[in-house]
Amino acid sequence: DQQVKQNSPSLSVQEGRISILNCDYTNSMFDYFLWYKKYPAEGPTFLISISSIKDKNEDGRFTVFLNKSAKHLSLHIVPSQPGDSAVYFCAATESGGGADGLTFGKGTHLIIQP
Amino acid sequence: DAGITQSPRYKITETGRQVTLMCHQTWSHSYMFWYRQDLGHGLRLIYYSAAADITDKGEVPDGYVVSRSKTENFPLTLESATRSQTSVYFCASRLAGGGGDTQYFGPGTRLTVL
């Protein structure tokens, strides 16, 4: 049973517009969420994170929103740029869980069209 | 600053052979992790380590062995490789304590088992 779900395998957005990537989770123990970006033949790169005590975190063009009651988070990229074309993974963890690793979604392939 | 490195980057082996994937980090992070990435599954945790000589199983540990005699190294061994272990393997590390739960990933090793 998947605990972190990214229901859109791919998303196509025009350059300059907003990209919205969605993620749902089922485990109520998760309290720390991260987004990673991955280019082909490279490792995932950390993008932005959010703790469950917040509902929004912003870093430049990237904003993550967390809706705890709906167990839903989203990543907004504004404005979208060609270099944003990549696979985006949503990940979650229990921050007090010691050395436990991250639970990942299957990823969303974002394509920015010129 | 080398960060986190993996070797080899590509490996082809045969069923039944022993294979060791290497991971080295220069940040002195306490925690290290091994994940595998397969189509349709995102990244899944194989093993993790909280410190030298402390390791524990993740979600998919069967067929793998790890060791951690030094903080900076975390090798992953496939004792008798099977075709189902064909995958891309990522090593990651994380600071203890104040670094939160952000994990930093290596570039990956693409393993093919024939």
CSV table of C-alpha atoms in Angstrom, one decimal:
chain,number,residue,atom,x,y,z
A,1,ASP,CA,0.0,0.0,0.0
A,2,GLN,CA,1.5,3.3,-1.1
A,3,GLN,CA,1.9,5.8,1.7
A,4,VAL,CA,2.9,8.7,-0.6
A,5,LYS,CA,1.1,9.1,-3.9
A,6,GLN,CA,1.8,11.3,-6.8
A,7,ASN,CA,-1.2,10.6,-9.1
A,8,SER,CA,0.1,12.5,-12.1
A,9,PRO,CA,2.9,10.6,-13.9
A,10,SER,CA,3.5,13.6,-16.1
A,11,LEU,CA,2.6,17.3,-16.4
A,12,SER,CA,3.1,19.7,-19.3
A,13,VAL,CA,3.3,23.4,-18.6
A,14,GLN,CA,4.1,26.4,-20.8
A,15,GLU,CA,7.2,28.4,-20.0
A,16,GLY,CA,6.4,31.3,-17.8
A,17,ARG,CA,3.2,29.8,-16.4
A,18,ILE,CA,2.7,28.2,-13.0
A,19,SER,CA,3.5,24.5,-12.5
A,20,ILE,CA,1.5,22.8,-9.7
A,21,LEU,CA,2.6,19.3,-8.6
A,22,ASN,CA,0.5,17.4,-6.2
A,23,CYS,CA,1.2,14.8,-3.5
A,24,ASP,CA,-1.1,12.9,-1.1
A,25,TYR,CA,-0.1,10.8,1.9
A,26,THR,CA,-1.9,8.3,4.0
A,27,ASN,CA,0.4,7.9,7.1
A,28,SER,CA,-0.7,10.3,9.8
A,29,MET,CA,2.6,9.9,11.5
A,30,PHE,CA,4.5,11.7,8.7
A,31,ASP,CA,5.4,15.2,9.9
A,32,TYR,CA,8.2,16.3,7.5
A,33,PHE,CA,7.8,16.5,3.8
A,34,LEU,CA,10.4,17.1,1.1
A,35,TRP,CA,10.4,17.7,-2.7
A,36,TYR,CA,13.3,16.4,-4.8
A,37,LYS,CA,14.1,17.1,-8.4
A,38,LYS,CA,15.8,14.6,-10.6
A,39,TYR,CA,17.4,14.9,-14.0
A,40,PRO,CA,18.2,11.7,-16.0
A,41,ALA,CA,21.4,9.9,-14.9
A,42,GLU,CA,21.8,12.0,-11.8
A,43,GLY,CA,20.8,11.6,-8.2
A,44,PRO,CA,17.8,13.4,-6.7
A,45,THR,CA,18.5,17.0,-5.6
A,46,PHE,CA,16.8,18.5,-2.6
A,47,LEU,CA,14.5,21.3,-3.6
A,48,ILE,CA,12.3,22.4,-0.6
A,49,SER,CA,10.8,21.0,2.6
A,50,ILE,CA,8.1,21.7,5.0
A,51,SER,CA,7.4,20.7,8.6
A,52,SER,CA,3.9,19.8,9.7
A,53,ILE,CA,3.8,22.8,12.0
A,54,LYS,CA,3.7,25.0,8.9
A,55,ASP,CA,1.3,25.2,6.1
A,56,LYS,CA,3.5,27.0,3.6
A,57,ASN,CA,7.2,27.3,2.8
A,58,GLU,CA,8.7,29.5,0.1
A,59,ASP,CA,12.1,29.6,-1.5
A,60,GLY,CA,12.4,31.8,-4.5
A,61,ARG,CA,10.2,30.5,-7.3
A,62,PHE,CA,9.3,27.4,-5.3
A,63,THR,CA,6.5,27.2,-2.7
A,64,VAL,CA,5.2,24.2,-0.9
A,65,PHE,CA,1.8,24.1,0.6
A,66,LEU,CA,0.7,21.6,3.2
A,67,ASN,CA,-2.9,20.7,4.1
A,68,LYS,CA,-2.7,18.4,7.0
A,69,SER,CA,-6.4,17.7,7.3
A,70,ALA,CA,-6.5,16.6,3.7
A,71,LYS,CA,-3.1,14.9,3.9
A,72,HIS,CA,-2.2,16.8,0.8
A,73,LEU,CA,0.8,18.9,-0.3
A,74,SER,CA,1.6,20.7,-3.4
A,75,LEU,CA,4.6,22.3,-5.0
A,76,HIS,CA,4.2,25.5,-7.0
A,77,ILE,CA,6.8,26.7,-9.4
A,78,VAL,CA,6.4,30.3,-10.6
A,79,PRO,CA,7.3,31.2,-13.3
A,80,SER,CA,8.2,27.9,-14.9
A,81,GLN,CA,11.5,27.8,-16.8
A,82,PRO,CA,12.9,25.3,-19.3
A,83,GLY,CA,15.5,24.1,-16.7
A,84,ASP,CA,12.6,23.0,-14.5
A,85,SER,CA,11.9,20.1,-16.8
A,86,ALA,CA,12.7,17.0,-14.6
A,87,VAL,CA,11.1,14.4,-12.5
A,88,TYR,CA,9.8,15.6,-9.2
A,89,PHE,CA,9.6,13.3,-6.2
A,90,CYS,CA,7.5,14.0,-3.1
A,91,ALA,CA,8.9,12.4,0.1
A,92,ALA,CA,7.8,12.1,3.7
A,93,THR,CA,9.2,11.0,7.0
A,94,GLU,CA,8.5,11.0,10.7
A,95,SER,CA,11.1,13.5,11.9
A,96,GLY,CA,11.4,12.0,15.3
A,97,GLY,CA,11.8,8.5,13.9
A,98,GLY,CA,15.6,8.4,14.2
A,99,ALA,CA,17.5,7.0,11.3
A,100,ASP,CA,14.4,5.9,9.3
A,101,GLY,CA,14.6,6.8,5.6
A,102,LEU,CA,12.3,8.7,3.4
A,103,THR,CA,9.1,7.3,1.8
A,104,PHE,CA,8.8,8.5,-1.8
A,105,GLY,CA,6.1,8.9,-4.3
A,106,LYS,CA,6.5,7.5,-7.8
A,107,GLY,CA,7.4,10.9,-9.2
A,108,THR,CA,5.9,13.4,-11.7
A,109,HIS,CA,7.6,14.2,-14.9
A,110,LEU,CA,7.3,17.9,-15.5
A,111,ILE,CA,7.8,19.1,-19.0
A,112,ILE,CA,8.2,22.8,-19.6
A,113,GLN,CA,7.2,23.8,-23.2
A,114,PRO,CA,8.6,26.9,-24.8
B,1,ASP,CA,34.1,19.5,-1.8
B,2,ALA,CA,33.3,16.0,-3.2
B,3,GLY,CA,30.1,15.5,-1.1
B,4,ILE,CA,28.8,12.0,-1.7
B,5,THR,CA,30.1,9.7,-4.4
B,6,GLN,CA,29.2,6.3,-5.7
B,7,SER,CA,31.2,3.7,-7.6
B,8,PRO,CA,31.0,2.2,-10.1
B,9,ARG,CA,28.5,4.4,-11.9
B,10,TYR,CA,27.5,1.5,-14.2
B,11,LYS,CA,27.9,-2.3,-13.7
B,12,ILE,CA,26.9,-5.3,-15.6
B,13,THR,CA,27.0,-8.7,-13.9
B,14,GLU,CA,25.6,-12.2,-14.2
B,15,THR,CA,23.1,-14.0,-12.1
B,16,GLY,CA,24.7,-15.6,-9.0
B,17,ARG,CA,27.7,-13.3,-8.8
B,18,GLN,CA,28.6,-11.2,-5.8
B,19,VAL,CA,28.5,-7.4,-6.4
B,20,THR,CA,29.5,-4.6,-4.1
B,21,LEU,CA,28.4,-1.0,-4.7
B,22,MET,CA,30.5,1.7,-2.9
B,23,CYS,CA,29.3,4.9,-1.3
B,24,HIS,CA,31.6,7.5,0.2
B,25,GLN,CA,30.7,10.9,1.8
B,26,THR,CA,33.0,13.7,2.9
B,27,TRP,CA,30.5,15.6,5.1
B,28,SER,CA,30.9,13.4,8.2
B,29,HIS,CA,27.2,12.8,8.2
B,30,SER,CA,26.1,10.3,10.8
B,31,TYR,CA,23.3,8.8,8.8
B,32,MET,CA,23.6,6.9,5.5
B,33,PHE,CA,21.0,5.2,3.3
B,34,TRP,CA,20.7,3.0,0.3
B,35,TYR,CA,17.7,3.2,-2.0
B,36,ARG,CA,16.8,1.5,-5.3
B,37,GLN,CA,14.8,3.1,-8.0
B,38,ASP,CA,12.6,1.1,-10.3
B,39,LEU,CA,10.0,2.0,-12.9
B,40,GLY,CA,6.6,2.3,-11.2
B,41,HIS,CA,8.0,2.3,-7.7
B,42,GLY,CA,9.8,5.6,-7.1
B,43,LEU,CA,12.7,5.2,-4.6
B,44,ARG,CA,12.5,2.4,-2.0
B,45,LEU,CA,14.7,2.1,1.1
B,46,ILE,CA,17.0,-0.9,1.2
B,47,TYR,CA,19.1,-0.4,4.4
B,48,TYR,CA,20.2,2.5,6.5
B,49,SER,CA,22.8,3.3,9.1
B,50,ALA,CA,22.7,5.7,12.0
B,51,ALA,CA,26.4,5.6,12.7
B,52,ALA,CA,29.5,3.3,12.2
B,53,ASP,CA,28.6,-0.3,13.1
B,54,ILE,CA,24.9,0.5,13.4
B,55,THR,CA,22.7,-0.7,10.5
B,56,ASP,CA,19.1,-1.6,10.0
B,57,LYS,CA,16.7,-2.9,7.4
B,58,GLY,CA,14.5,-0.7,5.3
B,59,GLU,CA,11.5,-1.6,3.1
B,60,VAL,CA,13.3,-4.0,0.6
B,61,PRO,CA,16.4,-5.6,2.3
B,62,ASP,CA,16.2,-9.1,1.0
B,63,GLY,CA,19.2,-10.2,-1.0
B,64,TYR,CA,21.4,-7.3,0.2
B,65,VAL,CA,24.1,-6.9,2.9
B,66,VAL,CA,25.6,-3.7,4.3
B,67,SER,CA,28.4,-2.8,6.6
B,68,ARG,CA,29.7,0.4,8.0
B,69,SER,CA,33.1,0.2,9.6
B,70,LYS,CA,33.9,3.8,8.9
B,71,THR,CA,31.6,6.8,9.1
B,72,GLU,CA,32.3,7.9,5.6
B,73,ASN,CA,31.7,4.6,3.8
B,74,PHE,CA,28.6,2.5,3.4
B,75,PRO,CA,29.0,-0.3,0.9
B,76,LEU,CA,26.1,-2.4,-0.4
B,77,THR,CA,26.7,-6.0,-1.3
B,78,LEU,CA,24.5,-8.3,-3.4
B,79,GLU,CA,25.7,-11.7,-2.3
B,80,SER,CA,24.2,-13.6,-5.2
B,81,ALA,CA,22.8,-11.2,-7.8
B,82,THR,CA,19.4,-11.9,-9.3
B,83,ARG,CA,17.7,-10.3,-12.4
B,84,SER,CA,15.1,-8.7,-10.1
B,85,GLN,CA,18.0,-6.6,-8.6
B,86,THR,CA,18.5,-4.9,-11.9
B,87,SER,CA,17.9,-1.3,-10.8
B,88,VAL,CA,19.4,2.1,-10.2
B,89,TYR,CA,20.9,2.3,-6.7
B,90,PHE,CA,21.2,5.6,-4.8
B,91,CYS,CA,23.2,6.3,-1.7
B,92,ALA,CA,22.2,9.2,0.6
B,93,SER,CA,23.4,10.8,3.8
B,94,ARG,CA,22.0,13.1,6.4
B,95,LEU,CA,23.3,15.2,9.2
B,96,ALA,CA,22.6,14.1,12.7
B,97,GLY,CA,20.3,16.4,14.8
B,98,GLY,CA,20.1,19.9,13.6
B,99,GLY,CA,20.2,19.1,9.9
B,100,GLY,CA,16.7,18.0,10.0
B,101,ASP,CA,15.6,15.2,7.7
B,102,THR,CA,17.0,16.5,4.5
B,103,GLN,CA,18.9,13.7,2.8
B,104,TYR,CA,21.5,14.4,0.1
B,105,PHE,CA,21.9,11.9,-2.7
B,106,GLY,CA,24.8,10.5,-4.7
B,107,PRO,CA,24.7,10.2,-8.5
B,108,GLY,CA,23.6,6.6,-8.5
B,109,THR,CA,24.8,3.3,-9.8
B,110,ARG,CA,23.0,1.6,-12.7
B,111,LEU,CA,23.2,-2.2,-12.2
B,112,THR,CA,22.2,-4.7,-14.8
B,113,VAL,CA,22.0,-8.4,-13.8
B,114,LEU,CA,22.0,-10.7,-16.9
